[in-house]
Amino acid sequence: MIIYGYREATLQAGTFEGAVCPHCGQQGHVAGAVFSRHLHIMWIPLFPIYKRMDIWCQQCGEQSHRMDFPAEIQDQMKSFKKAQKPRIWQFLGLIIVALFIGSAIISG
């Protein structure tokens, strides 16, 4: 039996200066975290599929969408998400497969 699926890993979390919560109106309490979802087989990660970002207010706890904020804050959030790169361990399955194929070719 082969167990496969996907999992998420947190890449980075941070706060957005100058962002005002659209729910409670507090400024400076808006935080976000970037997650990377990766495909796995037998709990060995193969490769990342995509990134997503959660945004919430640390004061009231409500989650928000990036489009709820002004354009300059949206750009700040977009650049924060873009700056986060997948971790090398999320490619572990591909590295193992490449090593296996390489050793099979070398050994003939």
PDB file of C-alpha atoms in Angstrom:
ATOM      1  CA  MET A   1       0.000   0.000   0.000  1.00  0.00           C
ATOM      2  CA  ILE A   2       1.365   3.397  -1.003  1.00  0.00           C
ATOM      3  CA  ILE A   3       0.386   6.388   1.100  1.00  0.00           C
ATOM      4  CA  TYR A   4       0.385   9.694  -0.753  1.00  0.00           C
ATOM      5  CA  GLY A   5      -1.075  13.157  -0.378  1.00  0.00           C
ATOM      6  CA  TYR A   6      -0.007  16.671   0.439  1.00  0.00           C
ATOM      7  CA  ARG A   7       1.043  18.621   3.511  1.00  0.00           C
ATOM      8  CA  GLU A   8       1.764  22.233   4.330  1.00  0.00           C
ATOM      9  CA  ALA A   9       4.769  23.815   5.943  1.00  0.00           C
ATOM     10  CA  THR A  10       5.018  27.342   7.320  1.00  0.00           C
ATOM     11  CA  LEU A  11       7.666  29.306   5.441  1.00  0.00           C
ATOM     12  CA  GLN A  12       7.532  32.659   7.262  1.00  0.00           C
ATOM     13  CA  ALA A  13       5.263  34.751   9.459  1.00  0.00           C
ATOM     14  CA  GLY A  14       5.349  38.495   9.967  1.00  0.00           C
ATOM     15  CA  THR A  15       3.381  41.684  10.561  1.00  0.00           C
ATOM     16  CA  PHE A  16       2.489  44.405   8.072  1.00  0.00           C
ATOM     17  CA  GLU A  17       3.316  47.914   9.224  1.00  0.00           C
ATOM     18  CA  GLY A  18       0.660  50.498   8.475  1.00  0.00           C
ATOM     19  CA  ALA A  19      -2.071  47.955   7.722  1.00  0.00           C
ATOM     20  CA  VAL A  20      -5.449  48.664   9.325  1.00  0.00           C
ATOM     21  CA  CYS A  21      -7.695  45.718  10.175  1.00  0.00           C
ATOM     22  CA  PRO A  22     -10.874  45.911   8.056  1.00  0.00           C
ATOM     23  CA  HIS A  23     -12.890  44.353  10.908  1.00  0.00           C
ATOM     24  CA  CYS A  24     -11.866  46.186  14.091  1.00  0.00           C
ATOM     25  CA  GLY A  25      -9.964  49.201  12.668  1.00  0.00           C
ATOM     26  CA  GLN A  26      -6.771  48.643  14.702  1.00  0.00           C
ATOM     27  CA  GLN A  27      -3.553  49.673  12.988  1.00  0.00           C
ATOM     28  CA  GLY A  28      -0.300  47.710  13.184  1.00  0.00           C
ATOM     29  CA  HIS A  29      -1.836  44.430  14.376  1.00  0.00           C
ATOM     30  CA  VAL A  30      -2.270  42.769  10.976  1.00  0.00           C
ATOM     31  CA  ALA A  31      -0.099  39.655  10.621  1.00  0.00           C
ATOM     32  CA  GLY A  32       0.363  37.068   7.922  1.00  0.00           C
ATOM     33  CA  ALA A  33       1.995  33.726   7.329  1.00  0.00           C
ATOM     34  CA  VAL A  34       3.106  32.085   4.093  1.00  0.00           C
ATOM     35  CA  PHE A  35       2.590  28.351   3.713  1.00  0.00           C
ATOM     36  CA  SER A  36       4.034  26.015   1.098  1.00  0.00           C
ATOM     37  CA  ARG A  37       2.029  22.931   0.156  1.00  0.00           C
ATOM     38  CA  HIS A  38       4.056  19.954  -1.073  1.00  0.00           C
ATOM     39  CA  LEU A  39       3.214  16.554  -2.509  1.00  0.00           C
ATOM     40  CA  HIS A  40       4.455  13.525  -0.574  1.00  0.00           C
ATOM     41  CA  ILE A  41       4.674   9.766  -0.995  1.00  0.00           C
ATOM     42  CA  MET A  42       5.048   7.727   2.188  1.00  0.00           C
ATOM     43  CA  TRP A  43       5.570  11.034   4.030  1.00  0.00           C
ATOM     44  CA  ILE A  44       8.663  11.832   1.936  1.00  0.00           C
ATOM     45  CA  PRO A  45       8.129  15.245   0.330  1.00  0.00           C
ATOM     46  CA  LEU A  46       8.571  15.243  -3.445  1.00  0.00           C
ATOM     47  CA  PHE A  47       8.160  18.874  -4.501  1.00  0.00           C
ATOM     48  CA  PRO A  48       6.197  22.016  -3.586  1.00  0.00           C
ATOM     49  CA  ILE A  49       2.876  22.525  -5.358  1.00  0.00           C
ATOM     50  CA  TYR A  50       2.048  26.126  -4.449  1.00  0.00           C
ATOM     51  CA  LYS A  51       2.242  28.826  -1.785  1.00  0.00           C
ATOM     52  CA  ARG A  52      -0.629  30.467   0.032  1.00  0.00           C
ATOM     53  CA  MET A  53      -0.877  33.250   2.575  1.00  0.00           C
ATOM     54  CA  ASP A  54      -3.133  33.653   5.598  1.00  0.00           C
ATOM     55  CA  ILE A  55      -3.755  37.164   6.933  1.00  0.00           C
ATOM     56  CA  TRP A  56      -5.304  37.889  10.322  1.00  0.00           C
ATOM     57  CA  CYS A  57      -5.635  40.608  12.940  1.00  0.00           C
ATOM     58  CA  GLN A  58      -3.743  39.946  16.164  1.00  0.00           C
ATOM     59  CA  GLN A  59      -6.183  42.171  18.050  1.00  0.00           C
ATOM     60  CA  CYS A  60      -9.596  40.754  17.059  1.00  0.00           C
ATOM     61  CA  GLY A  61      -8.480  37.438  15.524  1.00  0.00           C
ATOM     62  CA  GLU A  62     -10.488  37.834  12.309  1.00  0.00           C
ATOM     63  CA  GLN A  63      -9.003  36.497   9.082  1.00  0.00           C
ATOM     64  CA  SER A  64      -8.939  38.782   6.059  1.00  0.00           C
ATOM     65  CA  HIS A  65      -8.279  38.551   2.363  1.00  0.00           C
ATOM     66  CA  ARG A  66      -5.489  40.532   0.737  1.00  0.00           C
ATOM     67  CA  MET A  67      -8.030  42.418  -1.391  1.00  0.00           C
ATOM     68  CA  ASP A  68      -9.578  43.937   1.767  1.00  0.00           C
ATOM     69  CA  PHE A  69      -6.557  46.255   2.117  1.00  0.00           C
ATOM     70  CA  PRO A  70      -5.377  49.341   0.195  1.00  0.00           C
ATOM     71  CA  ALA A  71      -3.153  48.871  -2.865  1.00  0.00           C
ATOM     72  CA  GLU A  72       0.120  49.785  -1.128  1.00  0.00           C
ATOM     73  CA  ILE A  73      -0.498  47.230   1.643  1.00  0.00           C
ATOM     74  CA  GLN A  74      -1.500  44.640  -0.984  1.00  0.00           C
ATOM     75  CA  ASP A  75       1.831  45.226  -2.724  1.00  0.00           C
ATOM     76  CA  GLN A  76       3.659  44.811   0.589  1.00  0.00           C
ATOM     77  CA  MET A  77       1.820  41.519   1.207  1.00  0.00           C
ATOM     78  CA  LYS A  78       2.449  40.296  -2.338  1.00  0.00           C
ATOM     79  CA  SER A  79       6.180  41.010  -2.117  1.00  0.00           C
ATOM     80  CA  PHE A  80       6.327  39.309   1.314  1.00  0.00           C
ATOM     81  CA  LYS A  81       4.762  36.170  -0.179  1.00  0.00           C
ATOM     82  CA  LYS A  82       6.976  36.259  -3.270  1.00  0.00           C
ATOM     83  CA  ALA A  83      10.144  36.559  -1.164  1.00  0.00           C
ATOM     84  CA  GLN A  84       9.452  33.257   0.613  1.00  0.00           C
ATOM     85  CA  LYS A  85      11.100  30.338  -1.157  1.00  0.00           C
ATOM     86  CA  PRO A  86      10.394  26.631  -0.622  1.00  0.00           C
ATOM     87  CA  ARG A  87      12.747  24.850   1.749  1.00  0.00           C
ATOM     88  CA  ILE A  88      15.283  22.392   0.328  1.00  0.00           C
ATOM     89  CA  TRP A  89      13.802  19.513   2.354  1.00  0.00           C
ATOM     90  CA  GLN A  90      10.577  19.883   0.346  1.00  0.00           C
ATOM     91  CA  PHE A  91      12.517  18.512  -2.655  1.00  0.00           C
ATOM     92  CA  LEU A  92      13.902  15.503  -0.724  1.00  0.00           C
ATOM     93  CA  GLY A  93      11.931  12.919  -2.741  1.00  0.00           C
ATOM     94  CA  LEU A  94      13.189  14.300  -6.051  1.00  0.00           C
ATOM     95  CA  ILE A  95      16.746  14.303  -4.725  1.00  0.00           C
ATOM     96  CA  ILE A  96      16.411  10.642  -3.648  1.00  0.00           C
ATOM     97  CA  VAL A  97      14.974   9.649  -7.051  1.00  0.00           C
ATOM     98  CA  ALA A  98      17.760  11.531  -8.870  1.00  0.00           C
ATOM     99  CA  LEU A  99      20.419   9.803  -6.745  1.00  0.00           C
ATOM    100  CA  PHE A 100      18.811   6.425  -7.382  1.00  0.00           C
ATOM    101  CA  ILE A 101      18.700   6.977 -11.154  1.00  0.00           C
ATOM    102  CA  GLY A 102      22.246   8.344 -11.147  1.00  0.00           C
ATOM    103  CA  SER A 103      23.597   5.341  -9.245  1.00  0.00           C
ATOM    104  CA  ALA A 104      21.723   2.961 -11.584  1.00  0.00           C
ATOM    105  CA  ILE A 105      23.262   4.639 -14.635  1.00  0.00           C
ATOM    106  CA  ILE A 106      26.758   4.623 -13.141  1.00  0.00           C
ATOM    107  CA  SER A 107      26.600   0.972 -12.046  1.00  0.00           C
ATOM    108  CA  GLY A 108      25.442   0.092 -15.536  1.00  0.00           C
TER     109      GLY A 108
END
